[in-house]
């Protein structure tokens, strides 16, 4: 049954077979067929897109999931959006469940804010609206000069906890670092559970250097400043020993985060929780990048189960590690598309979501 007005076209790109699978699920829920488009790479690795049906005056939605070849994925998206724009589409909405380069949203020494660059390219290509999910930093929305709907996967993960973890009332929500304490607090308050925070593990580059602008010279120089002025140097950080703030003894530990990519920190957190008496350990995250040897490390670790959504394809990783489970979020994406196309309010999808969620 068609749940939308006429004039809706949904395209998927070639980034991964799972991108088309997610597109099919969304199209089935909306009662429409996927649009006809051909996306391929020529012999010289250039991406070519051919729209094979009319999009003049229609609302176009381009669904793109991120594959390991992130740069090709972005180019497919940009070229497809631009092709729809030059074909006189009424509006072009990008559906990127995981926004690429979202970790590079802060200045690092003499680097650049790459997520701002990606946002600018998408707007320049012709995107008029963006649907995404659980941005790594909510402030990334400000990089766009178009409307951005940052949906949440937490309702689906909370439902999984309540339905698939029989003794979840005996659980404690764990933040593997103070940086993810707000997310853990949000989960804990909704489930009426306690919270624990792990502090003191080796921090990654992202949390270690907030803005990257503290790179003092190795040799003291006074020629560049007034002789009477001496700028004090920042005291270097010293990692404290690992501590767990909160009681996890005899409890189920549920570690929550937005992205699970390099699993070293999760494995270390699981070992710490085991030492403190947790008898079962779950990891819940929205985006399961699971790069490199992540499946093997998870399989060999103290982690009992890793639960992620299908914002990013990870079928191969699931074959390598049966501990990885998937939660489908096509329902909320299809409802967002339906509401945008029909001109309905999006507030229903953000009910009970606070500023800090």
Short mmCIF file of C-alpha atoms in Angstrom, two decimals:
data_model
loop_
_atom_site.label_atom_id
_atom_site.label_comp_id
_atom_site.label_asym_id
_atom_site.label_seq_id
_atom_site.Cartn_x
_atom_site.Cartn_y
_atom_site.Cartn_z
CA UNK A 1 0.00 0.00 0.00
CA UNK A 2 1.35 3.39 -0.98
CA UNK A 3 1.62 5.65 2.10
CA UNK A 4 2.80 8.76 0.26
CA UNK A 5 1.52 11.31 -2.20
CA UNK A 6 2.64 11.10 -5.81
CA UNK A 7 5.90 12.49 -7.09
CA UNK A 8 8.25 10.52 -4.83
CA UNK A 9 11.40 8.84 -6.18
CA UNK A 10 13.88 6.85 -4.09
CA UNK A 11 17.35 6.07 -5.45
CA UNK A 12 20.14 3.98 -3.97
CA UNK A 13 23.77 4.02 -5.01
CA UNK A 14 26.29 1.25 -5.54
CA UNK A 15 28.38 1.71 -2.40
CA UNK A 16 27.47 -1.74 -1.07
CA UNK A 17 24.77 -4.37 -1.76
CA UNK A 18 23.42 -3.61 1.72
CA UNK A 19 22.77 -0.01 0.62
CA UNK A 20 20.31 -1.37 -1.92
CA UNK A 21 18.93 -3.76 0.71
CA UNK A 22 18.25 -0.88 3.09
CA UNK A 23 16.69 1.05 0.21
CA UNK A 24 14.42 -1.89 -0.59
CA UNK A 25 13.24 -2.11 3.01
CA UNK A 26 12.45 1.60 3.07
CA UNK A 27 10.67 1.45 -0.31
CA UNK A 28 8.58 -1.55 0.82
CA UNK A 29 7.47 0.28 3.95
CA UNK A 30 6.45 3.27 1.82
CA UNK A 31 4.75 1.12 -0.83
CA UNK A 32 6.85 2.41 -3.73
CA UNK A 33 9.42 0.97 -6.13
CA UNK A 34 13.06 1.94 -6.11
CA UNK A 35 13.97 4.41 -8.83
CA UNK A 36 15.92 3.26 -11.87
CA UNK A 37 19.50 4.47 -11.86
CA UNK A 38 22.78 3.09 -13.12
CA UNK A 39 25.92 3.78 -11.09
CA UNK A 40 29.22 2.30 -12.15
CA UNK A 41 32.93 2.96 -12.38
CA UNK A 42 34.70 3.22 -15.69
CA UNK A 43 38.05 1.61 -16.45
CA UNK A 44 39.89 4.69 -15.17
CA UNK A 45 37.98 4.47 -11.83
CA UNK A 46 35.81 7.50 -12.59
CA UNK A 47 32.25 7.24 -11.28
CA UNK A 48 29.42 7.60 -13.76
CA UNK A 49 25.72 8.01 -12.93
CA UNK A 50 22.81 7.70 -15.36
CA UNK A 51 19.30 8.48 -14.11
CA UNK A 52 17.01 6.18 -16.09
CA UNK A 53 13.64 7.77 -15.35
CA UNK A 54 12.21 11.29 -15.23
CA UNK A 55 12.64 13.18 -11.96
CA UNK A 56 11.39 16.56 -13.23
CA UNK A 57 9.30 18.24 -10.55
CA UNK A 58 9.58 15.29 -8.14
CA UNK A 59 10.84 14.85 -4.59
CA UNK A 60 13.99 12.73 -4.85
CA UNK A 61 15.50 10.83 -1.93
CA UNK A 62 19.01 9.42 -2.36
CA UNK A 63 19.92 6.65 0.10
CA UNK A 64 23.62 6.04 0.59
CA UNK A 65 25.33 3.88 3.20
CA UNK A 66 29.06 4.06 3.82
CA UNK A 67 31.31 1.28 2.54
CA UNK A 68 35.01 0.73 3.24
CA UNK A 69 35.79 2.85 0.18
CA UNK A 70 34.45 6.01 1.77
CA UNK A 71 35.74 8.43 -0.87
CA UNK A 72 34.07 6.53 -3.74
CA UNK A 73 30.87 6.45 -1.69
CA UNK A 74 30.94 10.23 -1.29
CA UNK A 75 31.57 10.78 -5.01
CA UNK A 76 28.65 8.50 -5.91
CA UNK A 77 26.43 10.57 -3.66
CA UNK A 78 27.62 13.92 -5.01
CA UNK A 79 27.34 12.89 -8.68
CA UNK A 80 23.88 11.37 -8.19
CA UNK A 81 22.62 14.48 -6.38
CA UNK A 82 24.03 16.73 -9.10
CA UNK A 83 22.48 14.53 -11.82
CA UNK A 84 19.07 14.91 -10.16
CA UNK A 85 19.58 18.65 -9.85
CA UNK A 86 20.41 19.06 -13.53
CA UNK A 87 17.38 16.88 -14.34
CA UNK A 88 15.13 19.49 -12.68
CA UNK A 89 14.12 17.58 -9.56
CA UNK A 90 11.86 19.61 -7.27
CA UNK A 91 13.83 18.69 -4.13
CA UNK A 92 16.74 16.37 -3.37
CA UNK A 93 17.03 14.84 0.09
CA UNK A 94 20.09 12.84 1.05
CA UNK A 95 19.54 9.90 3.40
CA UNK A 96 22.93 9.14 4.97
CA UNK A 97 22.36 7.09 8.14
CA UNK A 98 26.07 7.47 8.92
CA UNK A 99 27.63 10.79 7.93
CA UNK A 100 31.16 10.23 6.54
CA UNK A 101 34.17 11.98 8.08
CA UNK A 102 32.03 12.87 11.13
CA UNK A 103 34.97 12.11 13.44
CA UNK A 104 36.99 14.86 11.73
CA UNK A 105 34.78 17.66 13.00
CA UNK A 106 37.39 19.46 15.11
CA UNK A 107 40.67 21.18 14.30
CA UNK A 108 43.73 18.99 14.82
CA UNK A 109 47.02 20.92 14.91
CA UNK A 110 47.51 22.06 11.30
CA UNK A 111 44.84 19.80 9.83
CA UNK A 112 41.34 20.74 8.73
CA UNK A 113 37.69 20.22 9.66
CA UNK A 114 36.91 17.69 6.93
CA UNK A 115 33.25 17.16 7.85
CA UNK A 116 32.68 20.86 7.09
CA UNK A 117 34.23 20.33 3.65
CA UNK A 118 31.99 17.31 2.96
CA UNK A 119 28.92 19.26 4.08
CA UNK A 120 29.81 22.16 1.77
CA UNK A 121 30.30 19.81 -1.21
CA UNK A 122 26.90 18.17 -0.65
CA UNK A 123 25.14 21.52 -0.46
CA UNK A 124 26.98 22.76 -3.56
CA UNK A 125 26.01 19.60 -5.48
CA UNK A 126 22.33 20.41 -4.98
CA UNK A 127 21.20 18.74 -1.76
CA UNK A 128 18.16 20.53 -0.28
CA UNK A 129 17.66 18.42 2.86
CA UNK A 130 19.62 15.82 4.83
CA UNK A 131 18.42 12.90 6.93
CA UNK A 132 21.08 11.30 9.10
CA UNK A 133 21.32 9.47 12.40
CA UNK A 134 23.28 10.04 15.61
CA UNK A 135 25.90 12.47 14.34
CA UNK A 136 29.20 12.06 16.16
CA UNK A 137 28.82 15.68 17.28
CA UNK A 138 25.44 17.41 17.01
CA UNK A 139 27.21 20.65 16.09
CA UNK A 140 27.94 19.16 12.64
CA UNK A 141 24.40 20.26 11.71
CA UNK A 142 25.73 23.81 11.73
CA UNK A 143 28.11 23.00 8.85
CA UNK A 144 25.11 22.83 6.49
CA UNK A 145 23.06 25.70 5.11
CA UNK A 146 20.12 23.32 4.50
CA UNK A 147 17.72 21.59 6.95
CA UNK A 148 19.25 18.58 8.74
CA UNK A 149 17.23 15.96 10.62
CA UNK A 150 19.51 14.11 13.04
CA UNK A 151 17.42 11.07 13.97
CA UNK A 152 18.11 8.87 17.02
CA UNK A 153 18.63 5.11 17.13
CA UNK A 154 18.35 4.92 20.92
CA UNK A 155 14.64 3.88 20.93
CA UNK A 156 15.53 0.75 18.91
CA UNK A 157 18.53 -0.07 21.12
CA UNK A 158 16.48 0.46 24.28
CA UNK A 159 13.80 -1.85 22.89
CA UNK A 160 16.47 -4.49 22.19
CA UNK A 161 17.71 -4.28 25.79
CA UNK A 162 14.20 -4.69 27.18
CA UNK A 163 13.23 -7.56 24.89
CA UNK A 164 16.47 -9.49 24.36
CA UNK A 165 18.25 -9.19 27.72
CA UNK A 166 16.03 -11.15 30.14
CA UNK A 167 17.64 -9.88 33.36
CA UNK A 168 18.22 -6.31 32.22
CA UNK A 169 16.83 -4.97 35.53
CA UNK A 170 20.07 -6.23 37.07
CA UNK A 171 22.14 -4.23 34.57
CA UNK A 172 24.19 -1.09 34.83
CA UNK A 173 24.82 1.30 31.92
CA UNK A 174 28.53 1.94 31.42
CA UNK A 175 30.37 4.84 29.77
CA UNK A 176 33.80 3.63 28.65
CA UNK A 177 35.14 7.16 29.08
CA UNK A 178 33.87 10.39 30.67
CA UNK A 179 33.23 11.73 27.15
CA UNK A 180 30.36 9.27 26.63
CA UNK A 181 28.82 9.77 30.08
CA UNK A 182 25.92 11.87 28.76
CA UNK A 183 24.81 9.10 26.40
CA UNK A 184 25.08 6.54 29.20
CA UNK A 185 23.08 8.78 31.50
CA UNK A 186 20.32 9.09 28.88
CA UNK A 187 20.07 5.29 28.56
CA UNK A 188 20.17 4.79 32.33
CA UNK A 189 17.40 7.31 33.03
CA UNK A 190 15.10 5.77 30.43
CA UNK A 191 15.66 2.22 31.69
CA UNK A 192 15.63 3.29 35.38
CA UNK A 193 19.08 1.74 35.87
CA UNK A 194 22.33 2.77 37.51
CA UNK A 195 25.34 4.20 35.70
CA UNK A 196 29.08 3.54 35.87
CA UNK A 197 31.93 5.47 34.25
CA UNK A 198 35.39 4.10 33.42
CA UNK A 199 38.10 6.70 33.89
CA UNK A 200 41.83 6.56 33.31
CA UNK A 201 42.25 4.43 30.21
CA UNK A 202 44.58 5.64 27.46
CA UNK A 203 42.58 8.24 25.58
CA UNK A 204 42.49 8.43 21.81
CA UNK A 205 43.65 11.41 19.77
CA UNK A 206 40.15 12.83 19.48
CA UNK A 207 39.55 13.31 23.20
CA UNK A 208 43.20 14.01 23.97
CA UNK A 209 43.45 17.17 21.86
CA UNK A 210 40.25 19.12 21.81
CA UNK A 211 41.13 21.78 19.28
CA UNK A 212 44.75 20.95 18.39
CA UNK A 213 46.01 24.45 18.83
CA UNK A 214 48.37 23.75 21.76
CA UNK A 215 51.68 23.02 20.06
CA UNK A 216 54.22 25.11 22.02
CA UNK A 217 57.73 25.55 20.57
CA UNK A 218 60.38 23.17 21.87
CA UNK A 219 62.84 26.02 22.40
CA UNK A 220 61.96 29.05 24.45
CA UNK A 221 61.99 32.14 22.24
CA UNK A 222 61.50 35.72 23.41
CA UNK A 223 62.01 37.59 20.16
CA UNK A 224 58.42 37.12 19.00
CA UNK A 225 56.86 38.54 22.18
CA UNK A 226 57.39 41.56 24.40
CA UNK A 227 60.33 41.06 26.81
CA UNK A 228 58.09 41.75 29.81
CA UNK A 229 55.59 39.07 28.81
CA UNK A 230 56.07 35.36 29.34
CA UNK A 231 53.17 33.15 28.34
CA UNK A 232 52.79 30.19 30.75
CA UNK A 233 52.86 26.77 29.13
CA UNK A 234 49.97 24.36 29.57
CA UNK A 235 50.70 21.61 32.08
CA UNK A 236 50.81 18.25 30.23
CA UNK A 237 48.12 15.69 31.01
CA UNK A 238 48.96 12.67 33.10
CA UNK A 239 46.77 9.56 32.76
CA UNK A 240 45.47 8.38 36.15
CA UNK A 241 45.20 4.66 36.91
CA UNK A 242 42.05 2.98 35.59
CA UNK A 243 39.11 3.36 37.95
CA UNK A 244 35.42 2.47 37.65
CA UNK A 245 33.09 5.03 39.19
CA UNK A 246 30.01 3.00 40.12
CA UNK A 247 29.26 -0.57 41.23
CA UNK A 248 29.29 -3.30 38.55
CA UNK A 249 29.90 -6.32 40.80
CA UNK A 250 27.44 -9.15 40.07
CA UNK A 251 25.69 -7.03 37.42
CA UNK A 252 25.21 -7.04 33.66
CA UNK A 253 27.33 -4.26 32.15
CA UNK A 254 25.96 -2.50 29.04
CA UNK A 255 28.53 -0.22 27.38
CA UNK A 256 26.90 2.42 25.15
CA UNK A 257 28.49 4.64 22.50
CA UNK A 258 27.64 6.13 19.09
CA UNK A 259 30.39 4.48 16.99
CA UNK A 260 32.29 1.23 17.36
CA UNK A 261 35.22 1.12 14.95
CA UNK A 262 38.59 0.36 16.49
CA UNK A 263 37.48 -1.99 19.29
CA UNK A 264 40.63 -1.82 21.42
CA UNK A 265 39.05 0.59 23.91
CA UNK A 266 35.89 -1.53 24.16
CA UNK A 267 37.90 -4.71 24.73
CA UNK A 268 39.97 -2.98 27.43
CA UNK A 269 36.78 -1.68 29.07
CA UNK A 270 35.27 -5.17 29.03
CA UNK A 271 38.36 -6.63 30.73
CA UNK A 272 38.20 -3.92 33.40
CA UNK A 273 34.51 -4.60 34.03
CA UNK A 274 35.16 -8.36 34.30
CA UNK A 275 37.85 -7.69 36.89
CA UNK A 276 35.35 -5.58 38.84
CA UNK A 277 32.82 -8.44 38.93
CA UNK A 278 30.48 -7.90 35.96
CA UNK A 279 29.23 -11.32 34.84
CA UNK A 280 27.94 -10.37 31.38
CA UNK A 281 29.01 -7.55 29.07
CA UNK A 282 27.08 -6.03 26.16
CA UNK A 283 28.18 -3.24 23.80
CA UNK A 284 25.48 -1.09 22.18
CA UNK A 285 26.30 1.39 19.40
CA UNK A 286 24.47 3.07 16.54
CA UNK A 287 27.17 2.79 13.88
CA UNK A 288 29.14 -0.44 13.58
CA UNK A 289 32.13 0.37 11.38
CA UNK A 290 34.03 -2.63 12.81
CA UNK A 291 37.13 -1.98 10.74
CA UNK A 292 40.18 -4.17 10.24
CA UNK A 293 40.48 -7.03 12.77
CA UNK A 294 37.57 -5.85 14.93
CA UNK A 295 35.46 -9.06 14.54
CA UNK A 296 38.37 -11.27 15.65
CA UNK A 297 39.18 -9.04 18.63
CA UNK A 298 35.53 -9.08 19.70
CA UNK A 299 35.33 -12.87 19.37
CA UNK A 300 38.41 -13.33 21.54
CA UNK A 301 37.40 -10.72 24.14
CA UNK A 302 35.30 -10.77 27.30
CA UNK A 303 32.45 -9.07 25.42
CA UNK A 304 29.37 -11.33 25.23
CA UNK A 305 27.46 -9.43 22.54
CA UNK A 306 27.84 -6.37 20.31
CA UNK A 307 24.59 -4.78 19.13
CA UNK A 308 24.67 -2.25 16.28
CA UNK A 309 22.14 -0.91 13.78
CA UNK A 310 22.19 -1.34 9.99
CA UNK A 311 23.23 2.26 9.31
CA UNK A 312 26.46 0.69 8.00
CA UNK A 313 26.64 -2.71 6.26
CA UNK A 314 28.47 -5.35 8.31
CA UNK A 315 27.28 -8.72 7.00
CA UNK A 316 30.85 -9.91 6.47
CA UNK A 317 31.78 -9.03 10.04
CA UNK A 318 28.77 -10.97 11.35
CA UNK A 319 29.98 -14.07 9.51
CA UNK A 320 33.37 -13.68 11.19
CA UNK A 321 31.94 -13.06 14.66
CA UNK A 322 28.55 -14.46 15.78
CA UNK A 323 28.60 -12.10 18.77
CA UNK A 324 27.60 -9.21 16.48
CA UNK A 325 23.82 -8.58 16.31
CA UNK A 326 21.91 -6.11 14.12
CA UNK A 327 18.92 -3.87 14.86
CA UNK A 328 16.93 -2.62 11.85
CA UNK A 329 16.27 1.14 11.74
CA UNK A 330 14.59 1.29 8.31
CA UNK A 331 11.26 2.05 10.03
CA UNK A 332 12.29 5.48 11.31
CA UNK A 333 14.04 6.38 8.04
CA UNK A 334 10.97 5.50 5.99
CA UNK A 335 8.73 7.50 8.33
CA UNK A 336 11.06 10.50 8.04
CA UNK A 337 10.94 10.28 4.24
CA UNK A 338 7.14 9.99 4.28
CA UNK A 339 6.72 13.02 6.55
CA UNK A 340 9.13 15.21 4.56
CA UNK A 341 7.50 14.26 1.26
CA UNK A 342 3.97 14.87 2.59
CA UNK A 343 4.94 18.13 4.30
CA UNK A 344 4.16 16.81 7.79
CA UNK A 345 5.84 17.78 11.04
CA UNK A 346 8.96 15.87 12.07
CA UNK A 347 8.47 16.56 15.78
CA UNK A 348 6.84 13.14 16.33
CA UNK A 349 10.18 11.46 15.57
CA UNK A 350 11.93 13.62 18.19
CA UNK A 351 9.42 13.26 21.04
CA UNK A 352 10.94 12.88 24.54
CA UNK A 353 14.40 13.76 23.16
CA UNK A 354 16.20 16.37 25.23
CA UNK A 355 18.95 18.81 24.30
CA UNK A 356 21.63 16.53 25.75
CA UNK A 357 20.36 13.30 24.07
#
